[in-house]
Amino acid sequence: MKLALKKSPYKDLLKNNQFKLWVENLERGSVITAAEYFRRIGHVCNAFDTTTQKLARLNDKAAGNFLLQVISHFENKKSAGTNIKGYVRALKSWWSFNEIEVRKKIRISGSNDYSKYENERVPTPAELQKVLDVANIRAKIALTLVGFCGFRIEVL
């Protein structure tokens, strides 16, 4: 078990041995995916006042209905469709580990909605100069690496 999960607000979920085995199995493939699915399952359990054990005991039909409730919950909170898809993948992975298969056709609105990026544009040299003029040295370096070298912000 990785250190980051042990410091998580959802660390109590690891007391369930079956859940811990699932997380460890995910970590063998990707530590990042394991941490993300762990966080998402923890968030769902808190939001819906349930436990991983209760989720693992659902039958296929009940799991599909629960998934629809989760989707509606996050759509009502105006979450992005791609974010909701992440919760769906995490839940389906947990259920698959417990041999529960959701066969219900699930639709998520806005899962391919990239409209929030449609008004983005490259800043003009004058706009960039204004930002660089007021930035501290650390910010100037970060802006330069992202703007001129193509670094992604996550890399910094």
Short mmCIF file of C-alpha atoms in Angstrom, two decimals:
data_model
loop_
_atom_site.label_atom_id
_atom_site.label_comp_id
_atom_site.label_asym_id
_atom_site.label_seq_id
_atom_site.Cartn_x
_atom_site.Cartn_y
_atom_site.Cartn_z
CA MET A 1 0.00 0.00 0.00
CA LYS A 2 1.41 3.36 -1.01
CA LEU A 3 2.03 6.10 1.55
CA ALA A 4 -0.30 8.65 -0.11
CA LEU A 5 -3.33 6.39 0.40
CA LYS A 6 -2.52 5.94 4.09
CA LYS A 7 -2.73 9.72 4.56
CA SER A 8 -6.01 10.03 2.66
CA PRO A 9 -9.22 11.14 4.36
CA TYR A 10 -10.65 7.85 3.08
CA LYS A 11 -7.92 5.67 4.65
CA ASP A 12 -10.54 3.87 6.76
CA LEU A 13 -11.72 2.16 3.58
CA LEU A 14 -8.50 0.15 3.68
CA LYS A 15 -9.75 -1.66 6.79
CA ASN A 16 -11.90 -3.73 4.42
CA ASN A 17 -9.49 -6.46 3.30
CA GLN A 18 -11.29 -7.06 -0.01
CA PHE A 19 -11.08 -3.34 -0.85
CA LYS A 20 -7.41 -3.26 0.12
CA LEU A 21 -6.73 -6.22 -2.19
CA TRP A 22 -8.49 -4.37 -5.03
CA VAL A 23 -6.38 -1.24 -4.49
CA GLU A 24 -3.17 -3.29 -4.35
CA ASN A 25 -4.18 -5.07 -7.55
CA LEU A 26 -4.77 -1.71 -9.26
CA GLU A 27 -1.38 -0.46 -8.04
CA ARG A 28 0.32 -3.30 -9.88
CA GLY A 29 -0.94 -1.75 -13.10
CA SER A 30 -0.78 1.95 -12.22
CA VAL A 31 -0.22 3.65 -8.88
CA ILE A 32 -1.90 6.80 -10.19
CA THR A 33 -5.03 4.94 -11.33
CA ALA A 34 -5.20 3.12 -8.00
CA ALA A 35 -5.01 6.41 -6.07
CA GLU A 36 -7.59 8.05 -8.31
CA TYR A 37 -10.08 5.16 -8.11
CA PHE A 38 -9.52 4.95 -4.35
CA ARG A 39 -10.32 8.67 -3.98
CA ARG A 40 -13.38 8.44 -6.22
CA ILE A 41 -14.82 5.41 -4.39
CA GLY A 42 -14.22 7.19 -1.08
CA HIS A 43 -16.02 10.28 -2.34
CA VAL A 44 -18.99 8.22 -3.56
CA CYS A 45 -19.21 6.36 -0.23
CA ASN A 46 -19.28 9.68 1.64
CA ALA A 47 -21.75 11.35 -0.72
CA PHE A 48 -24.18 8.41 -0.67
CA ASP A 49 -23.60 7.34 2.95
CA THR A 50 -22.61 3.82 1.97
CA THR A 51 -19.63 1.51 2.33
CA THR A 52 -17.49 -0.49 -0.04
CA GLN A 53 -18.95 -3.66 1.49
CA LYS A 54 -22.50 -2.56 0.68
CA LEU A 55 -21.45 -1.68 -2.87
CA ALA A 56 -19.86 -5.13 -3.25
CA ARG A 57 -23.08 -6.84 -2.16
CA LEU A 58 -25.28 -5.19 -4.81
CA ASN A 59 -26.64 -7.36 -7.57
CA ASP A 60 -26.16 -6.42 -11.23
CA LYS A 61 -29.45 -4.56 -11.51
CA ALA A 62 -29.03 -2.65 -8.22
CA ALA A 63 -25.46 -1.71 -9.22
CA GLY A 64 -26.73 -0.31 -12.53
CA ASN A 65 -29.39 1.73 -10.75
CA PHE A 66 -26.86 3.00 -8.21
CA LEU A 67 -24.59 4.04 -11.07
CA LEU A 68 -27.44 6.06 -12.60
CA GLN A 69 -27.97 7.78 -9.22
CA VAL A 70 -24.27 8.64 -9.06
CA ILE A 71 -24.36 10.09 -12.58
CA SER A 72 -27.45 12.18 -11.76
CA HIS A 73 -25.84 13.38 -8.53
CA PHE A 74 -22.74 14.68 -10.31
CA GLU A 75 -24.69 16.10 -13.24
CA ASN A 76 -26.78 18.10 -10.75
CA LYS A 77 -23.51 19.41 -9.29
CA LYS A 78 -22.53 20.52 -12.82
CA SER A 79 -19.53 18.17 -12.94
CA ALA A 80 -17.89 17.70 -16.33
CA GLY A 81 -18.90 14.57 -18.20
CA THR A 82 -15.29 13.39 -18.29
CA ASN A 83 -15.14 13.70 -14.50
CA ILE A 84 -18.35 11.67 -14.12
CA LYS A 85 -16.89 9.02 -16.44
CA GLY A 86 -14.04 8.66 -13.96
CA TYR A 87 -16.49 7.79 -11.18
CA VAL A 88 -18.23 5.29 -13.45
CA ARG A 89 -14.92 3.60 -14.32
CA ALA A 90 -13.90 3.40 -10.65
CA LEU A 91 -17.23 1.88 -9.58
CA LYS A 92 -17.27 -0.58 -12.48
CA SER A 93 -13.73 -1.63 -11.62
CA TRP A 94 -14.68 -2.25 -7.98
CA TRP A 95 -17.75 -4.21 -9.03
CA SER A 96 -15.80 -6.20 -11.60
CA PHE A 97 -13.32 -7.16 -8.88
CA ASN A 98 -16.33 -8.44 -6.91
CA GLU A 99 -17.72 -10.25 -9.98
CA ILE A 100 -20.62 -7.84 -10.50
CA GLU A 101 -21.22 -6.88 -14.11
CA VAL A 102 -23.29 -3.82 -14.96
CA ARG A 103 -24.90 -4.56 -18.32
CA LYS A 104 -27.23 -1.57 -18.28
CA LYS A 105 -26.57 0.98 -21.06
CA ILE A 106 -25.20 4.04 -19.28
CA ARG A 107 -25.23 7.46 -20.89
CA ILE A 108 -23.42 10.49 -19.55
CA SER A 109 -24.31 13.90 -20.91
CA GLY A 110 -21.42 16.11 -21.90
CA SER A 111 -18.80 13.37 -21.67
CA ASN A 112 -17.23 14.68 -24.88
CA ASP A 113 -17.94 18.35 -24.18
CA TYR A 114 -14.83 20.41 -24.71
CA SER A 115 -16.71 23.70 -25.11
CA LYS A 116 -14.92 25.20 -22.12
CA TYR A 117 -11.81 25.35 -24.31
CA GLU A 118 -13.44 26.90 -27.37
CA ASN A 119 -12.64 30.49 -26.33
CA GLU A 120 -9.00 29.77 -25.50
CA ARG A 121 -6.33 31.47 -27.56
CA VAL A 122 -2.61 32.06 -27.54
CA PRO A 123 -1.71 35.30 -25.76
CA THR A 124 -0.17 38.06 -27.83
CA PRO A 125 3.46 38.99 -27.15
CA ALA A 126 2.26 42.22 -25.49
CA GLU A 127 -0.12 40.31 -23.17
CA LEU A 128 2.61 37.87 -22.26
CA GLN A 129 5.02 40.73 -21.56
CA LYS A 130 2.49 42.31 -19.16
CA VAL A 131 2.25 39.08 -17.21
CA LEU A 132 6.01 38.55 -17.13
CA ASP A 133 6.55 42.15 -15.95
CA VAL A 134 4.57 41.57 -12.74
CA ALA A 135 5.47 37.93 -12.07
CA ASN A 136 8.07 36.82 -9.51
CA ILE A 137 11.09 34.87 -10.72
CA ARG A 138 9.53 31.47 -10.05
CA ALA A 139 6.39 32.37 -12.03
CA LYS A 140 8.49 33.82 -14.86
CA ILE A 141 10.40 30.57 -15.20
CA ALA A 142 7.20 28.52 -15.13
CA LEU A 143 5.50 30.76 -17.70
CA THR A 144 8.54 30.63 -19.95
CA LEU A 145 8.79 26.84 -19.80
CA VAL A 146 5.08 26.41 -20.54
CA GLY A 147 4.88 29.17 -23.15
CA PHE A 148 8.09 28.64 -25.09
CA CYS A 149 9.17 25.06 -24.42
CA GLY A 150 5.76 23.36 -24.49
CA PHE A 151 5.92 21.96 -20.96
CA ARG A 152 2.64 20.89 -19.47
CA ILE A 153 1.72 22.50 -16.18
CA GLU A 154 1.51 19.06 -14.52
CA VAL A 155 5.17 18.48 -15.41
CA LEU A 156 6.31 21.53 -13.49
#
